[in-house]
XYZ file of C-alpha atoms in Angstrom:
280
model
C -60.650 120.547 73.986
C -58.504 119.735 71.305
C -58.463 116.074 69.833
C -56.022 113.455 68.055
C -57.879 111.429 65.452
C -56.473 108.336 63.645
C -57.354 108.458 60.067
C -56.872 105.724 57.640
C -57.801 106.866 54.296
C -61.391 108.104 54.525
C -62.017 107.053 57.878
C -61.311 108.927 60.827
C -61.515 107.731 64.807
C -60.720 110.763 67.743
C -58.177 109.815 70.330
C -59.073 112.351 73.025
C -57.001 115.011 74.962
C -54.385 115.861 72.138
C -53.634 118.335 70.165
C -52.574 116.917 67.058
C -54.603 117.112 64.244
C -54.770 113.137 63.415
C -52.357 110.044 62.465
C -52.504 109.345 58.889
C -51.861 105.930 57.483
C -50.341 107.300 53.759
C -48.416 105.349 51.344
C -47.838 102.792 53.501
C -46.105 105.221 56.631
C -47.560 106.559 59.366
C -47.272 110.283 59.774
C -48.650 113.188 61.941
C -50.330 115.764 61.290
C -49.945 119.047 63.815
C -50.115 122.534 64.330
C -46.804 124.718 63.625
C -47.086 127.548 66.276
C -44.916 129.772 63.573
C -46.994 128.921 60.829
C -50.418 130.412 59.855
C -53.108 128.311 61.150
C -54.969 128.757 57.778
C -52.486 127.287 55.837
C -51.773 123.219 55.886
C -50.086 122.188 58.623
C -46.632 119.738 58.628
C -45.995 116.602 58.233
C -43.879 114.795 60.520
C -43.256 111.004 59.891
C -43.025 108.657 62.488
C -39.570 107.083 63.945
C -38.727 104.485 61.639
C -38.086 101.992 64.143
C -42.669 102.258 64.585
C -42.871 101.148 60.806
C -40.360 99.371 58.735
C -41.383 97.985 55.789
C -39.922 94.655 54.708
C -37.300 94.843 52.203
C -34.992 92.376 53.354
C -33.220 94.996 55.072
C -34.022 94.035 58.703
C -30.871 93.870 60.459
C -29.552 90.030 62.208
C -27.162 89.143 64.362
C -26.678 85.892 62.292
C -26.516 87.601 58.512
C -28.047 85.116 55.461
C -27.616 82.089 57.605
C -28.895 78.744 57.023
C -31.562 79.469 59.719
C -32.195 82.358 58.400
C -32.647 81.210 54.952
C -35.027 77.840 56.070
C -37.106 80.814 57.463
C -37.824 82.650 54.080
C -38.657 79.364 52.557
C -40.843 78.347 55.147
C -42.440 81.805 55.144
C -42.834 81.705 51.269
C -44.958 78.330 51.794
C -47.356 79.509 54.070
C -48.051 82.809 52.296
C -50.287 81.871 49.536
C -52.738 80.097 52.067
C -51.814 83.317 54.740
C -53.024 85.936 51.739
C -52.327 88.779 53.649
C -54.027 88.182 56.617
C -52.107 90.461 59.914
C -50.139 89.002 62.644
C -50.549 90.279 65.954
C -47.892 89.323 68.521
C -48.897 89.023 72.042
C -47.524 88.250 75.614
C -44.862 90.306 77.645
C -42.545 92.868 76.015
C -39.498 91.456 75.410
C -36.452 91.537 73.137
C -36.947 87.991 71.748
C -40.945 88.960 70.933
C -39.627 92.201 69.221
C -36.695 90.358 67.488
C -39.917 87.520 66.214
C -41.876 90.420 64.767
C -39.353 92.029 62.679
C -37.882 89.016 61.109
C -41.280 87.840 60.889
C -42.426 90.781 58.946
C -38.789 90.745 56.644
C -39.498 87.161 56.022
C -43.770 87.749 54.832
C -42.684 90.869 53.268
C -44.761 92.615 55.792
C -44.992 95.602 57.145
C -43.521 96.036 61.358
C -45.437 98.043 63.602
C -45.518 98.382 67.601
C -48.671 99.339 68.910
C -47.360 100.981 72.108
C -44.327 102.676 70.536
C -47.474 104.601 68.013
C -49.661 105.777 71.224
C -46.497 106.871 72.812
C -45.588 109.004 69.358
C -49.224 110.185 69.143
C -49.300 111.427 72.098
C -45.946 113.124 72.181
C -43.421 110.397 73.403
C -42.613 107.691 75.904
C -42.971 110.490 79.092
C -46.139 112.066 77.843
C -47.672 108.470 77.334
C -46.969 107.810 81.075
C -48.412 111.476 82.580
C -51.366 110.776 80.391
C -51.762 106.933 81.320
C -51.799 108.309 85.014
C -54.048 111.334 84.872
C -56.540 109.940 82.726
C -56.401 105.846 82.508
C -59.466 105.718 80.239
C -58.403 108.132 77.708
C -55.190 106.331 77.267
C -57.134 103.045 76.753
C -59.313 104.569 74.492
C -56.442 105.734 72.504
C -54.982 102.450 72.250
C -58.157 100.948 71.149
C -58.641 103.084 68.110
C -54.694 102.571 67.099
C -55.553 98.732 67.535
C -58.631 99.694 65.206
C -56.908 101.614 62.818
C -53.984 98.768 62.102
C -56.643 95.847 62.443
C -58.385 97.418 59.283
C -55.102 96.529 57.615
C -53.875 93.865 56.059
C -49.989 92.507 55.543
C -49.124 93.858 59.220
C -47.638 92.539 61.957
C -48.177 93.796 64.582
C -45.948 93.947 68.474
C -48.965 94.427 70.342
C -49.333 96.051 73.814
C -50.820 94.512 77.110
C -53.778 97.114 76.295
C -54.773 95.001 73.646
C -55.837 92.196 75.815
C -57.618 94.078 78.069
C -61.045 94.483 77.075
C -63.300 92.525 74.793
C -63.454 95.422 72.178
C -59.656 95.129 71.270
C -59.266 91.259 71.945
C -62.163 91.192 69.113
C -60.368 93.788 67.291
C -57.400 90.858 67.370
C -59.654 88.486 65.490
C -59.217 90.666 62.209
C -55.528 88.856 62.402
C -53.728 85.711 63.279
C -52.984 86.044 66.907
C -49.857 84.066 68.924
C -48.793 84.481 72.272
C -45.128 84.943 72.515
C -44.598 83.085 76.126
C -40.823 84.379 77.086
C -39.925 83.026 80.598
C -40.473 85.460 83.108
C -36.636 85.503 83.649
C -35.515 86.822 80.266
C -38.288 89.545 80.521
C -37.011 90.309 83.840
C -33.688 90.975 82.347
C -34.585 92.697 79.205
C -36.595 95.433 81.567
C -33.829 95.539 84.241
C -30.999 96.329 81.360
C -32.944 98.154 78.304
C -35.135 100.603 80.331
C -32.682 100.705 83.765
C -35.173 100.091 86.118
C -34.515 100.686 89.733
C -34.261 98.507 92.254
C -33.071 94.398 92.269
C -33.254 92.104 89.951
C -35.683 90.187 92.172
C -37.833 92.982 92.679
C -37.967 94.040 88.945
C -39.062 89.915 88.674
C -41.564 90.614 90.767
C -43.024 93.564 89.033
C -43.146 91.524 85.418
C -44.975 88.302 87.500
C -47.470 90.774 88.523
C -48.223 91.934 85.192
C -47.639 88.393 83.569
C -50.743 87.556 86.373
C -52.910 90.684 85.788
C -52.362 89.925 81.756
C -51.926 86.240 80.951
C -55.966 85.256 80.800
C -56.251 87.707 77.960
C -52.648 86.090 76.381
C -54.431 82.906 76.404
C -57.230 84.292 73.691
C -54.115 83.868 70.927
C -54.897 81.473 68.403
C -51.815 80.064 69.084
C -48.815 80.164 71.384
C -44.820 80.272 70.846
C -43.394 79.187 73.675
C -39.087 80.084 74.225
C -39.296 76.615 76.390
C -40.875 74.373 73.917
C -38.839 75.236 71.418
C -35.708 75.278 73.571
C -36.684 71.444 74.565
C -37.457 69.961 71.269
C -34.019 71.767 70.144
C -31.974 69.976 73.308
C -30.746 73.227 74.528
C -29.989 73.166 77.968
C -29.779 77.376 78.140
C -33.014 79.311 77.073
C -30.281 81.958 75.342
C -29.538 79.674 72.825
C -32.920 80.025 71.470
C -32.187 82.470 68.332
C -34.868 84.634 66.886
C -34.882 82.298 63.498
C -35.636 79.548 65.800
C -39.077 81.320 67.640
C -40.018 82.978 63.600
C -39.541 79.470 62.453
C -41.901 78.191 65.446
C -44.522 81.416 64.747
C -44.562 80.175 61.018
C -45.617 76.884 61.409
C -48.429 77.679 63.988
C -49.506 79.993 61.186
C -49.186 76.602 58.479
C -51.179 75.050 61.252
C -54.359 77.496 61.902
C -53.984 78.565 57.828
C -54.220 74.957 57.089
C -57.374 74.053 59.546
C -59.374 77.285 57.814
C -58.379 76.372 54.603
C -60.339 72.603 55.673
C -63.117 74.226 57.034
C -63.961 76.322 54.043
C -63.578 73.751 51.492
C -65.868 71.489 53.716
C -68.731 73.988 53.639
C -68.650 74.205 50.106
C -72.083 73.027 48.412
C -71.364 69.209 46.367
C-alpha cells in the first residue's frame, strides 16, 4: 500500500494509507509532493504548496481587526523583550479550538517574527482535505493518530514556530513529549465562546445547548493532557484583572500580551536555573 511520508530536509517519517509521495518542509513552506495521473511516473512529480492560511510567515502582514493600535504596538515591544532570552525556541498552543486561540497564534507569530502553522489544518491537507481527514479518522483511528504524531514530530524538530496544536497532541505520551521541544500554554477559552465559534464557523446541527454539550465532553476527555502546558492563558483571568464585565471584550492583543509574559516568566526561571548550575 501506498504511503505519505513527512520529510524535513534529510529526514523522512511514513504517515500510512496515502498516496502522496511525502510533505516537504522547503524554504520555509510546506509543500506536497504527488503523483500526476497525466504525467509519466518516471519523471518528477508536482509540487503543490499548501493553503496559505497552514503557513504564514511573519512579515507584519497578519491581518487585525484593530490596525497599528496602541495594544497592538505594546505587543511588539513586549514580544521584542522576551525574544533574546526566547532564542527561537517554538510555541505550541493548546486547549480547545477556538477563534480567540487561532487569533493568539497568528499575532503571536507576526509579533516573534515566527512562522504560523495549524497542526490539524496540515493532516487534513496531507491527507486530502477536511472530509478525507474525517473518513480516515473513522475507518482507521490509529493511522490517523499516527499521522498526527509524525506532523507533531516533523514541526517539533523546528525552531521559530508556533504552532495551533490539535487535541491529538495531548493524547499520548509520545506527542505530549514531542511538546517539550517547545514552550507549551494552554489557551483556556470558556466553554461558551467555543460553543459559539463551532455552532457559527462549522454550522453544526442541532442547539446551541447540545453543541455545548458536545465541546464539555471533549473539554472532559482532553483537559488532563491541557494541564501538561507549561503555562496557561486563561480568557477569564485576563478578563478580571482588565474589569471587563463581558468575556468579548477580551481582544486578541490582550490574550498575545498575556501568552508573552508567561513566556518572560518560564524564559526567565530557565535562564536562573542555567546560570545557577554553572561551575564558580
Amino acid at each position: 500500500m501506498e504511503k505519505l511520508s513527512v520529510s524535513h530536509m534529510n529526514a523522512r517519517f511514513a504517515l500510512p494509507n496515502r498516496s502522496f509521495d511525502f510533505l516537504q518542509f522547503k524554504h520555509s513552506i510546506f509543500f506536497l509532493k504527488f503523483p500526476n495521473p497525466n504525467q509519466n511516473p518516471n519523471t518528477n512529480p508536482n509540487l503543490v504548496r499548501l493553503r496559505r492560511l497552514n503557513c504564514s510567515v511573519s512579515d507584519g502582514t497578519v491581518p487585525s481587526s484593530v490596525g497599528a493600535t496602541d495594544s497592538s504596538l505594546v505587543v511588539k515591544k513586549k514580544a521584542a523583550e522576551v525574544s533574546s532570552d526566547l532564542k527561537g525556541t517554538s510555541i505550541f498552543l493548546v486547549g480547545m479550538q477556538s477563534s480567540l486561540k487561532a487569533g493568539l497564534g497568528k499575532l503571536l507569530a507576526d509579533a516573534l517574527r515566527y512562522y504560523y502553522f495549524d497542526s490539524d489544518s496540515l493532516v487534513e491537507e496531507a491527507v486530502g482535505g477536511a472530509l478525507a481527514a474525517k473518513s480516515f479518522r473513522e475507518s482507521d483511528t490509529k493511522g490517523f493518530y499516527e499521522s498526527e504524531t509524525e506532523v507533531l514530530k516533523q514541526l517539533s524538530s523546528m525552531g521559530r514556530l508556533v504552532v495551533c496544536a490539535g487535541n491529538g497532541a495531548v493524547t499520548s505520551p509520545t506527542n505530549l513529549a514531542l511538546l517539550r521541544h517547545g514552550i507549551s500554554l494552554w489557551i483556556d477559552v470558556p466553554l461558551d465562546l467555543v460553543a459559539r465559534d463551532v455552532k457559527e464557523d462549522l454550522f453544526i446541527p442541532g442547539s446551541y445547548p447540545e453543541v455545548k454539550d458536545e465541546q464539555f465532553a471533549l473539554y472532559d476527555k482532553y483537559r488532563a493532557g491541557y494541564a501538561t502546558a507549561d503555562a496557561i492563558v486563561s480568557v477569564q483571568k485576563v478578563a478580571s484583572r482588565l474589569g471587563c464585565d463581558n468575556l468579548d471584550e477580551v481582544t486578541i492583543e490582550d490574550l498575545t500580551l498575556e501568552a508573552l509574559r508567561e513566556i518572560e516568566k518560564l524564559t526567565r526561571v530557565k535562564k536562573m536555573i542555567e546560570e545557577a548550575a554553572r561551575p564558580f
